[in-house]
Amino acid sequence: MSSIWENKQTISGHIASPIDLPRHVAIIMDGNGRWALKKGLPRTEGHKAGVEKIRMISKVLGEAGVKFVTIYAFSTENWSRPKSEVLGIMGILEEVIETETERLHQNGVRIIHLGRSDRLAKKLRTSVNHAQELTKHNQSMTLCIAFDYGGRAEILRAIKQIMADGISRKEIGETLLNKYLYTHNIPDPDLIIRTGGEKRLSNFLLWQSAYSELYFTPVHWPDLEPKQIIEALNEFASRRRRFGSLEKDF
Ligand code: FPP
């Protein structure tokens, strides 16, 4: 059994069975800006600290056996932030892709970008494409990076492409629409974790989150510790998912 499951008893004092493990955990990593302001630092420093946390939390989830992890790194709405912050986040992503891709590849991680790539700087777009191409056959874990991503924009894009492909009305169903989303071939998230205290989805995976379990923590993303992730996994394991039906003993 992987180390996180051996260690988790000492971390949380409560064990979730790996059988109840979410296959796909999606994360809204909120609170970077507030974390930085609290420390008297520029907001971009919060995002830099946030990257360290991505590294650590994806390792914890991978060791726990989670096969798909999605992080919400930049939304279609985040373009309206001050230019310096937008450039800061772009710069961080570019640096991270350049420095981390090889290590992730060695660890068998497949990298997938969810979102628009046409508005990214050419160099960033090239690095993202290279990372996806290099890692496309990896199987230990899939790391989806939602960047210039918005759930509504994703659904509209799918509808437009379906129309452009001349698909007839009777062929359109959930399975077909799924194929036109950025997440085609990625299972829907079982668990969505949002840090930073807000309790909303903020245009994240709107179609895919129909039956996701939601977990909110007030902790700012850069302050998140493995034990809080384990708590989220344990809480997930304790929930009953009915997908709209009744339980058998009802
Ligand atoms: C939310 O905190 C965080 C973001 C919008 C950006 C996160 C981006 C990164 C960590 C860097 C790039 C990503 C990758 C994948 C390497 P916030 O700024 O909304 O915080 P606040 O709510 O406290 O203001």
PDB file of C-alpha atoms and ligand atoms in Angstrom:
ATOM      1  CA  MET A   1       0.000   0.000   0.000  1.00  0.00           C
ATOM      2  CA  SER A   2       1.282   3.478  -0.764  1.00  0.00           C
ATOM      3  CA  SER A   3       2.923   5.476   1.992  1.00  0.00           C
ATOM      4  CA  ILE A   4       0.166   8.000   2.469  1.00  0.00           C
ATOM      5  CA  TRP A   5      -2.250   5.279   3.492  1.00  0.00           C
ATOM      6  CA  GLU A   6       0.275   3.889   5.949  1.00  0.00           C
ATOM      7  CA  ASN A   7       0.877   7.357   7.414  1.00  0.00           C
ATOM      8  CA  LYS A   8      -2.610   8.710   7.427  1.00  0.00           C
ATOM      9  CA  GLN A   9      -3.655   7.162  10.699  1.00  0.00           C
ATOM     10  CA  THR A  10      -1.057   9.267  12.490  1.00  0.00           C
ATOM     11  CA  ILE A  11      -2.064  12.305  10.416  1.00  0.00           C
ATOM     12  CA  SER A  12      -5.798  12.238  10.899  1.00  0.00           C
ATOM     13  CA  GLY A  13      -6.569   9.458  13.370  1.00  0.00           C
ATOM     14  CA  HIS A  14      -9.310   8.288  11.016  1.00  0.00           C
ATOM     15  CA  ILE A  15      -8.849   5.948   8.114  1.00  0.00           C
ATOM     16  CA  ALA A  16     -10.612   6.084   4.778  1.00  0.00           C
ATOM     17  CA  SER A  17     -10.564   2.913   2.775  1.00  0.00           C
ATOM     18  CA  PRO A  18      -8.722   3.246  -0.546  1.00  0.00           C
ATOM     19  CA  ILE A  19     -11.878   1.720  -2.054  1.00  0.00           C
ATOM     20  CA  ASP A  20     -13.627   4.979  -1.201  1.00  0.00           C
ATOM     21  CA  LEU A  21     -10.905   7.050  -2.755  1.00  0.00           C
ATOM     22  CA  PRO A  22     -11.996   9.649  -5.314  1.00  0.00           C
ATOM     23  CA  ARG A  23     -10.712   8.831  -8.749  1.00  0.00           C
ATOM     24  CA  HIS A  24     -10.587  12.499  -9.725  1.00  0.00           C
ATOM     25  CA  VAL A  25      -9.947  15.386  -7.317  1.00  0.00           C
ATOM     26  CA  ALA A  26     -10.339  18.915  -8.691  1.00  0.00           C
ATOM     27  CA  ILE A  27      -9.053  21.879  -6.733  1.00  0.00           C
ATOM     28  CA  ILE A  28      -9.938  25.573  -6.641  1.00  0.00           C
ATOM     29  CA  MET A  29      -6.796  26.896  -5.025  1.00  0.00           C
ATOM     30  CA  ASP A  30      -8.074  30.154  -3.611  1.00  0.00           C
ATOM     31  CA  GLY A  31      -6.480  32.491  -1.087  1.00  0.00           C
ATOM     32  CA  ASN A  32      -3.044  33.146  -2.596  1.00  0.00           C
ATOM     33  CA  GLY A  33      -3.615  36.907  -2.708  1.00  0.00           C
ATOM     34  CA  ARG A  34      -4.897  37.133   0.867  1.00  0.00           C
ATOM     35  CA  TRP A  35      -2.043  34.940   2.082  1.00  0.00           C
ATOM     36  CA  ALA A  36       0.449  37.384   0.521  1.00  0.00           C
ATOM     37  CA  LEU A  37      -1.325  40.513   1.781  1.00  0.00           C
ATOM     38  CA  LYS A  38      -1.374  39.070   5.318  1.00  0.00           C
ATOM     39  CA  LYS A  39       2.399  38.841   5.089  1.00  0.00           C
ATOM     40  CA  GLY A  40       2.802  42.301   3.518  1.00  0.00           C
ATOM     41  CA  LEU A  41       3.944  40.758   0.225  1.00  0.00           C
ATOM     42  CA  PRO A  42       2.809  41.438  -3.365  1.00  0.00           C
ATOM     43  CA  ARG A  43      -0.004  39.123  -4.535  1.00  0.00           C
ATOM     44  CA  THR A  44       2.332  37.442  -7.029  1.00  0.00           C
ATOM     45  CA  GLU A  45       4.361  36.115  -4.084  1.00  0.00           C
ATOM     46  CA  GLY A  46       1.185  34.349  -2.983  1.00  0.00           C
ATOM     47  CA  HIS A  47       0.965  32.663  -6.376  1.00  0.00           C
ATOM     48  CA  LYS A  48       4.624  31.621  -6.137  1.00  0.00           C
ATOM     49  CA  ALA A  49       3.957  30.094  -2.724  1.00  0.00           C
ATOM     50  CA  GLY A  50       0.897  28.476  -4.308  1.00  0.00           C
ATOM     51  CA  VAL A  51       3.093  26.617  -6.794  1.00  0.00           C
ATOM     52  CA  GLU A  52       5.024  24.978  -3.951  1.00  0.00           C
ATOM     53  CA  LYS A  53       1.706  23.805  -2.614  1.00  0.00           C
ATOM     54  CA  ILE A  54       0.661  22.347  -5.997  1.00  0.00           C
ATOM     55  CA  ARG A  55       3.850  20.284  -5.953  1.00  0.00           C
ATOM     56  CA  MET A  56       3.249  19.016  -2.439  1.00  0.00           C
ATOM     57  CA  ILE A  57      -0.498  18.403  -2.690  1.00  0.00           C
ATOM     58  CA  SER A  58      -0.296  16.577  -6.019  1.00  0.00           C
ATOM     59  CA  LYS A  59       2.380  14.331  -4.498  1.00  0.00           C
ATOM     60  CA  VAL A  60       0.120  13.583  -1.522  1.00  0.00           C
ATOM     61  CA  LEU A  61      -2.838  12.821  -3.800  1.00  0.00           C
ATOM     62  CA  GLY A  62      -0.707  10.696  -6.105  1.00  0.00           C
ATOM     63  CA  GLU A  63       0.677   8.682  -3.197  1.00  0.00           C
ATOM     64  CA  ALA A  64      -2.847   8.218  -1.903  1.00  0.00           C
ATOM     65  CA  GLY A  65      -3.743   6.655  -5.249  1.00  0.00           C
ATOM     66  CA  VAL A  66      -5.805   9.442  -6.822  1.00  0.00           C
ATOM     67  CA  LYS A  67      -5.479   9.019 -10.580  1.00  0.00           C
ATOM     68  CA  PHE A  68      -6.706  12.388 -11.845  1.00  0.00           C
ATOM     69  CA  VAL A  69      -5.981  15.797 -10.308  1.00  0.00           C
ATOM     70  CA  THR A  70      -7.210  19.058 -11.791  1.00  0.00           C
ATOM     71  CA  ILE A  71      -6.096  22.467 -10.583  1.00  0.00           C
ATOM     72  CA  TYR A  72      -7.820  25.731 -11.427  1.00  0.00           C
ATOM     73  CA  ALA A  73      -4.886  28.009 -12.165  1.00  0.00           C
ATOM     74  CA  PHE A  74      -6.378  30.822 -14.270  1.00  0.00           C
ATOM     75  CA  SER A  75      -9.978  31.462 -15.205  1.00  0.00           C
ATOM     76  CA  THR A  76     -11.397  33.220 -18.242  1.00  0.00           C
ATOM     77  CA  GLU A  77     -12.378  35.979 -15.780  1.00  0.00           C
ATOM     78  CA  ASN A  78      -8.870  36.325 -14.309  1.00  0.00           C
ATOM     79  CA  TRP A  79      -7.809  38.381 -17.362  1.00  0.00           C
ATOM     80  CA  SER A  80      -9.547  41.332 -15.710  1.00  0.00           C
ATOM     81  CA  ARG A  81      -7.021  41.372 -12.850  1.00  0.00           C
ATOM     82  CA  PRO A  82      -4.297  44.051 -12.885  1.00  0.00           C
ATOM     83  CA  LYS A  83      -1.899  43.532 -15.784  1.00  0.00           C
ATOM     84  CA  SER A  84       1.051  43.035 -13.441  1.00  0.00           C
ATOM     85  CA  GLU A  85      -0.721  40.146 -11.686  1.00  0.00           C
ATOM     86  CA  VAL A  86      -1.803  38.527 -14.975  1.00  0.00           C
ATOM     87  CA  LEU A  87       1.763  38.760 -16.304  1.00  0.00           C
ATOM     88  CA  GLY A  88       3.035  37.405 -12.976  1.00  0.00           C
ATOM     89  CA  ILE A  89       0.796  34.318 -13.193  1.00  0.00           C
ATOM     90  CA  MET A  90       1.708  33.760 -16.870  1.00  0.00           C
ATOM     91  CA  GLY A  91       5.386  34.011 -15.981  1.00  0.00           C
ATOM     92  CA  ILE A  92       5.002  31.536 -13.119  1.00  0.00           C
ATOM     93  CA  LEU A  93       3.188  29.033 -15.345  1.00  0.00           C
ATOM     94  CA  GLU A  94       5.856  29.375 -18.029  1.00  0.00           C
ATOM     95  CA  GLU A  95       8.644  28.810 -15.509  1.00  0.00           C
ATOM     96  CA  VAL A  96       6.853  25.900 -13.849  1.00  0.00           C
ATOM     97  CA  ILE A  97       6.146  24.153 -17.160  1.00  0.00           C
ATOM     98  CA  GLU A  98       9.784  24.552 -18.152  1.00  0.00           C
ATOM     99  CA  THR A  99      11.286  23.393 -14.858  1.00  0.00           C
ATOM    100  CA  GLU A 100       8.771  20.699 -13.856  1.00  0.00           C
ATOM    101  CA  THR A 101       7.776  18.923 -17.071  1.00  0.00           C
ATOM    102  CA  GLU A 102      10.765  16.572 -17.154  1.00  0.00           C
ATOM    103  CA  ARG A 103      10.396  15.632 -13.480  1.00  0.00           C
ATOM    104  CA  LEU A 104       6.652  15.001 -13.910  1.00  0.00           C
ATOM    105  CA  HIS A 105       7.403  12.931 -17.011  1.00  0.00           C
ATOM    106  CA  GLN A 106       9.948  10.818 -15.085  1.00  0.00           C
ATOM    107  CA  ASN A 107       7.238  10.210 -12.492  1.00  0.00           C
ATOM    108  CA  GLY A 108       4.804   8.993 -15.122  1.00  0.00           C
ATOM    109  CA  VAL A 109       2.507  12.016 -14.883  1.00  0.00           C
ATOM    110  CA  ARG A 110       0.425  12.946 -17.926  1.00  0.00           C
ATOM    111  CA  ILE A 111      -0.137  16.702 -18.266  1.00  0.00           C
ATOM    112  CA  ILE A 112      -3.322  18.014 -19.856  1.00  0.00           C
ATOM    113  CA  HIS A 113      -4.265  21.636 -20.416  1.00  0.00           C
ATOM    114  CA  LEU A 114      -7.942  22.520 -20.023  1.00  0.00           C
ATOM    115  CA  GLY A 115      -8.917  25.836 -21.540  1.00  0.00           C
ATOM    116  CA  ARG A 116      -8.127  28.202 -24.373  1.00  0.00           C
ATOM    117  CA  SER A 117      -4.608  28.273 -25.696  1.00  0.00           C
ATOM    118  CA  ASP A 118      -5.078  30.923 -28.410  1.00  0.00           C
ATOM    119  CA  ARG A 119      -4.793  33.802 -25.932  1.00  0.00           C
ATOM    120  CA  LEU A 120      -1.560  32.535 -24.356  1.00  0.00           C
ATOM    121  CA  ALA A 121       1.780  33.982 -25.424  1.00  0.00           C
ATOM    122  CA  LYS A 122       3.342  31.924 -28.219  1.00  0.00           C
ATOM    123  CA  LYS A 123       6.232  30.708 -26.036  1.00  0.00           C
ATOM    124  CA  LEU A 124       3.886  29.566 -23.283  1.00  0.00           C
ATOM    125  CA  ARG A 125       1.621  27.870 -25.808  1.00  0.00           C
ATOM    126  CA  THR A 126       4.582  26.019 -27.285  1.00  0.00           C
ATOM    127  CA  SER A 127       5.756  24.846 -23.830  1.00  0.00           C
ATOM    128  CA  VAL A 128       2.258  23.691 -22.905  1.00  0.00           C
ATOM    129  CA  ASN A 129       1.933  21.763 -26.184  1.00  0.00           C
ATOM    130  CA  HIS A 130       5.358  20.214 -25.686  1.00  0.00           C
ATOM    131  CA  ALA A 131       4.486  19.137 -22.110  1.00  0.00           C
ATOM    132  CA  GLN A 132       1.248  17.528 -23.309  1.00  0.00           C
ATOM    133  CA  GLU A 133       2.930  15.768 -26.221  1.00  0.00           C
ATOM    134  CA  LEU A 134       5.868  14.496 -24.139  1.00  0.00           C
ATOM    135  CA  THR A 135       3.676  13.097 -21.369  1.00  0.00           C
ATOM    136  CA  LYS A 136       0.682  11.866 -23.362  1.00  0.00           C
ATOM    137  CA  HIS A 137       1.340   8.138 -22.808  1.00  0.00           C
ATOM    138  CA  ASN A 138       2.067   8.401 -19.071  1.00  0.00           C
ATOM    139  CA  GLN A 139      -0.217   6.448 -16.806  1.00  0.00           C
ATOM    140  CA  SER A 140       0.633   6.895 -13.132  1.00  0.00           C
ATOM    141  CA  MET A 141      -1.427  10.065 -12.751  1.00  0.00           C
ATOM    142  CA  THR A 142      -3.078  12.716 -14.934  1.00  0.00           C
ATOM    143  CA  LEU A 143      -2.557  16.325 -13.912  1.00  0.00           C
ATOM    144  CA  CYS A 144      -5.005  18.686 -15.627  1.00  0.00           C
ATOM    145  CA  ILE A 145      -4.157  22.358 -15.488  1.00  0.00           C
ATOM    146  CA  ALA A 146      -7.199  24.549 -16.050  1.00  0.00           C
ATOM    147  CA  PHE A 147      -5.700  27.712 -17.490  1.00  0.00           C
ATOM    148  CA  ASP A 148      -7.703  30.377 -19.331  1.00  0.00           C
ATOM    149  CA  TYR A 149     -10.551  28.037 -18.480  1.00  0.00           C
ATOM    150  CA  GLY A 150     -14.217  28.851 -17.871  1.00  0.00           C
ATOM    151  CA  GLY A 151     -17.026  26.327 -17.560  1.00  0.00           C
ATOM    152  CA  ARG A 152     -19.569  28.384 -19.482  1.00  0.00           C
ATOM    153  CA  ALA A 153     -17.102  29.167 -22.264  1.00  0.00           C
ATOM    154  CA  GLU A 154     -16.261  25.461 -22.477  1.00  0.00           C
ATOM    155  CA  ILE A 155     -19.932  24.505 -22.939  1.00  0.00           C
ATOM    156  CA  LEU A 156     -20.499  27.251 -25.530  1.00  0.00           C
ATOM    157  CA  ARG A 157     -17.407  26.151 -27.418  1.00  0.00           C
ATOM    158  CA  ALA A 158     -18.689  22.576 -27.447  1.00  0.00           C
ATOM    159  CA  ILE A 159     -22.100  23.650 -28.775  1.00  0.00           C
ATOM    160  CA  LYS A 160     -20.504  25.733 -31.527  1.00  0.00           C
ATOM    161  CA  GLN A 161     -18.229  22.862 -32.565  1.00  0.00           C
ATOM    162  CA  ILE A 162     -21.125  20.404 -32.574  1.00  0.00           C
ATOM    163  CA  MET A 163     -23.022  22.772 -34.889  1.00  0.00           C
ATOM    164  CA  ALA A 164     -19.964  23.348 -37.080  1.00  0.00           C
ATOM    165  CA  ASP A 165     -19.582  19.563 -37.418  1.00  0.00           C
ATOM    166  CA  GLY A 166     -23.162  19.369 -38.662  1.00  0.00           C
ATOM    167  CA  ILE A 167     -24.219  16.891 -35.976  1.00  0.00           C
ATOM    168  CA  SER A 168     -27.932  16.187 -36.164  1.00  0.00           C
ATOM    169  CA  ARG A 169     -30.239  16.981 -33.267  1.00  0.00           C
ATOM    170  CA  LYS A 170     -31.006  13.320 -32.568  1.00  0.00           C
ATOM    171  CA  GLU A 171     -27.300  12.476 -32.195  1.00  0.00           C
ATOM    172  CA  ILE A 172     -26.793  15.089 -29.483  1.00  0.00           C
ATOM    173  CA  GLY A 173     -26.727  13.620 -25.992  1.00  0.00           C
ATOM    174  CA  GLU A 174     -24.570  13.731 -22.883  1.00  0.00           C
ATOM    175  CA  THR A 175     -22.000  11.283 -24.257  1.00  0.00           C
ATOM    176  CA  LEU A 176     -21.585  13.309 -27.422  1.00  0.00           C
ATOM    177  CA  LEU A 177     -21.339  16.628 -25.581  1.00  0.00           C
ATOM    178  CA  ASN A 178     -18.713  15.120 -23.274  1.00  0.00           C
ATOM    179  CA  LYS A 179     -16.584  14.379 -26.318  1.00  0.00           C
ATOM    180  CA  TYR A 180     -16.518  18.081 -27.216  1.00  0.00           C
ATOM    181  CA  LEU A 181     -15.368  19.258 -23.795  1.00  0.00           C
ATOM    182  CA  TYR A 182     -11.735  19.902 -22.837  1.00  0.00           C
ATOM    183  CA  THR A 183     -12.169  17.009 -20.408  1.00  0.00           C
ATOM    184  CA  HIS A 184     -13.067  14.333 -22.984  1.00  0.00           C
ATOM    185  CA  ASN A 185     -11.610  11.015 -21.740  1.00  0.00           C
ATOM    186  CA  ILE A 186     -11.228  12.447 -18.207  1.00  0.00           C
ATOM    187  CA  PRO A 187     -13.740  11.150 -15.647  1.00  0.00           C
ATOM    188  CA  ASP A 188     -15.928  13.735 -13.927  1.00  0.00           C
ATOM    189  CA  PRO A 189     -14.452  15.003 -10.668  1.00  0.00           C
ATOM    190  CA  ASP A 190     -15.648  12.962  -7.692  1.00  0.00           C
ATOM    191  CA  LEU A 191     -14.442  15.561  -5.227  1.00  0.00           C
ATOM    192  CA  ILE A 192     -13.950  19.305  -5.652  1.00  0.00           C
ATOM    193  CA  ILE A 193     -11.928  21.019  -2.950  1.00  0.00           C
ATOM    194  CA  ARG A 194     -11.970  24.798  -2.593  1.00  0.00           C
ATOM    195  CA  THR A 195      -9.577  26.519  -0.225  1.00  0.00           C
ATOM    196  CA  GLY A 196      -9.726  30.130   0.964  1.00  0.00           C
ATOM    197  CA  GLY A 197     -13.177  30.184   2.602  1.00  0.00           C
ATOM    198  CA  GLU A 198     -15.489  30.991  -0.330  1.00  0.00           C
ATOM    199  CA  LYS A 199     -18.230  28.471  -1.043  1.00  0.00           C
ATOM    200  CA  ARG A 200     -18.854  28.568  -4.759  1.00  0.00           C
ATOM    201  CA  LEU A 201     -17.659  26.967  -7.990  1.00  0.00           C
ATOM    202  CA  SER A 202     -16.665  30.177  -9.801  1.00  0.00           C
ATOM    203  CA  ASN A 203     -17.261  28.815 -13.319  1.00  0.00           C
ATOM    204  CA  PHE A 204     -15.156  25.682 -12.684  1.00  0.00           C
ATOM    205  CA  LEU A 205     -16.111  22.408 -14.416  1.00  0.00           C
ATOM    206  CA  LEU A 206     -19.797  23.355 -14.480  1.00  0.00           C
ATOM    207  CA  TRP A 207     -20.911  20.448 -16.657  1.00  0.00           C
ATOM    208  CA  GLN A 208     -18.578  17.903 -15.066  1.00  0.00           C
ATOM    209  CA  SER A 209     -19.418  18.801 -11.440  1.00  0.00           C
ATOM    210  CA  ALA A 210     -23.067  17.689 -11.666  1.00  0.00           C
ATOM    211  CA  TYR A 211     -22.545  14.980  -9.030  1.00  0.00           C
ATOM    212  CA  SER A 212     -19.242  16.022  -7.496  1.00  0.00           C
ATOM    213  CA  GLU A 213     -18.902  16.112  -3.740  1.00  0.00           C
ATOM    214  CA  LEU A 214     -17.853  19.584  -2.602  1.00  0.00           C
ATOM    215  CA  TYR A 215     -15.393  20.257   0.207  1.00  0.00           C
ATOM    216  CA  PHE A 216     -14.623  23.747   1.451  1.00  0.00           C
ATOM    217  CA  THR A 217     -11.880  24.795   3.813  1.00  0.00           C
ATOM    218  CA  PRO A 218     -11.126  28.309   5.107  1.00  0.00           C
ATOM    219  CA  VAL A 219      -7.380  27.648   4.849  1.00  0.00           C
ATOM    220  CA  HIS A 220      -5.605  29.775   2.235  1.00  0.00           C
ATOM    221  CA  TRP A 221      -4.068  27.626  -0.506  1.00  0.00           C
ATOM    222  CA  PRO A 222      -0.395  28.323   0.412  1.00  0.00           C
ATOM    223  CA  ASP A 223      -1.130  27.304   4.023  1.00  0.00           C
ATOM    224  CA  LEU A 224      -2.755  23.979   3.113  1.00  0.00           C
ATOM    225  CA  GLU A 225      -1.127  20.943   4.743  1.00  0.00           C
ATOM    226  CA  PRO A 226      -1.282  17.251   3.755  1.00  0.00           C
ATOM    227  CA  LYS A 227      -3.352  16.524   6.829  1.00  0.00           C
ATOM    228  CA  GLN A 228      -6.138  18.772   5.511  1.00  0.00           C
ATOM    229  CA  ILE A 229      -6.093  16.919   2.202  1.00  0.00           C
ATOM    230  CA  ILE A 230      -6.355  13.644   4.079  1.00  0.00           C
ATOM    231  CA  GLU A 231      -9.289  15.102   6.021  1.00  0.00           C
ATOM    232  CA  ALA A 232     -10.985  15.962   2.720  1.00  0.00           C
ATOM    233  CA  LEU A 233     -10.395  12.414   1.434  1.00  0.00           C
ATOM    234  CA  ASN A 234     -11.745  10.951   4.660  1.00  0.00           C
ATOM    235  CA  GLU A 235     -14.811  13.157   4.525  1.00  0.00           C
ATOM    236  CA  PHE A 236     -15.376  12.094   0.915  1.00  0.00           C
ATOM    237  CA  ALA A 237     -15.155   8.451   2.010  1.00  0.00           C
ATOM    238  CA  SER A 238     -17.800   9.041   4.666  1.00  0.00           C
ATOM    239  CA  ARG A 239     -20.339  10.576   2.266  1.00  0.00           C
ATOM    240  CA  ARG A 240     -23.048   8.590   0.506  1.00  0.00           C
ATOM    241  CA  ARG A 241     -23.231   9.296  -3.182  1.00  0.00           C
ATOM    242  CA  ARG A 242     -26.609   8.545  -4.672  1.00  0.00           C
ATOM    243  CA  PHE A 243     -26.377  10.256  -8.073  1.00  0.00           C
ATOM    244  CA  GLY A 244     -30.008  11.305  -7.831  1.00  0.00           C
ATOM    245  CA  SER A 245     -31.427   7.884  -6.965  1.00  0.00           C
ATOM    246  CA  LEU A 246     -32.486   6.428  -3.612  1.00  0.00           C
ATOM    247  CA  GLU A 247     -30.329   4.139  -1.538  1.00  0.00           C
ATOM    248  CA  LYS A 248     -31.291   0.465  -1.670  1.00  0.00           C
ATOM    249  CA  ASP A 249     -32.416   0.330   1.987  1.00  0.00           C
ATOM    250  CA  PHE A 250     -34.786   3.329   1.591  1.00  0.00           C
TER     251      PHE A 250
HETATM  252  C1  FPP B   1      -6.414  32.145  -6.502  1.00  0.00           C
HETATM  253  O1  FPP B   1      -6.031  32.989  -5.469  1.00  0.00           O
HETATM  254  C2  FPP B   1      -5.270  31.816  -7.357  1.00  0.00           C
HETATM  255  C3  FPP B   1      -5.147  32.120  -8.668  1.00  0.00           C
HETATM  256  C4  FPP B   1      -6.219  32.803  -9.410  1.00  0.00           C
HETATM  257  C5  FPP B   1      -3.930  31.838  -9.451  1.00  0.00           C
HETATM  258  C6  FPP B   1      -3.195  30.579  -9.125  1.00  0.00           C
HETATM  259  C7  FPP B   1      -2.012  30.470  -9.988  1.00  0.00           C
HETATM  260  C8  FPP B   1      -0.843  29.886  -9.658  1.00  0.00           C
HETATM  261  C9  FPP B   1      -0.621  29.238  -8.349  1.00  0.00           C
HETATM  262  C10 FPP B   1       0.329  29.966 -10.592  1.00  0.00           C
HETATM  263  C11 FPP B   1       0.304  29.246 -11.869  1.00  0.00           C
HETATM  264  C12 FPP B   1      -0.220  27.858 -11.894  1.00  0.00           C
HETATM  265  C13 FPP B   1       0.433  26.709 -12.202  1.00  0.00           C
HETATM  266  C14 FPP B   1      -0.358  25.549 -12.632  1.00  0.00           C
HETATM  267  C15 FPP B   1       1.877  26.502 -12.102  1.00  0.00           C
HETATM  268  P1  FPP B   1      -6.518  34.496  -5.436  1.00  0.00           P
HETATM  269  O2  FPP B   1      -5.490  35.350  -6.097  1.00  0.00           O
HETATM  270  O3  FPP B   1      -7.881  34.603  -5.994  1.00  0.00           O
HETATM  271  O4  FPP B   1      -6.506  34.774  -3.901  1.00  0.00           O
HETATM  272  P2  FPP B   1      -7.460  35.758  -3.066  1.00  0.00           P
HETATM  273  O5  FPP B   1      -8.848  35.189  -3.165  1.00  0.00           O
HETATM  274  O6  FPP B   1      -6.898  35.677  -1.692  1.00  0.00           O
HETATM  275  O7  FPP B   1      -7.332  37.121  -3.684  1.00  0.00           O
END
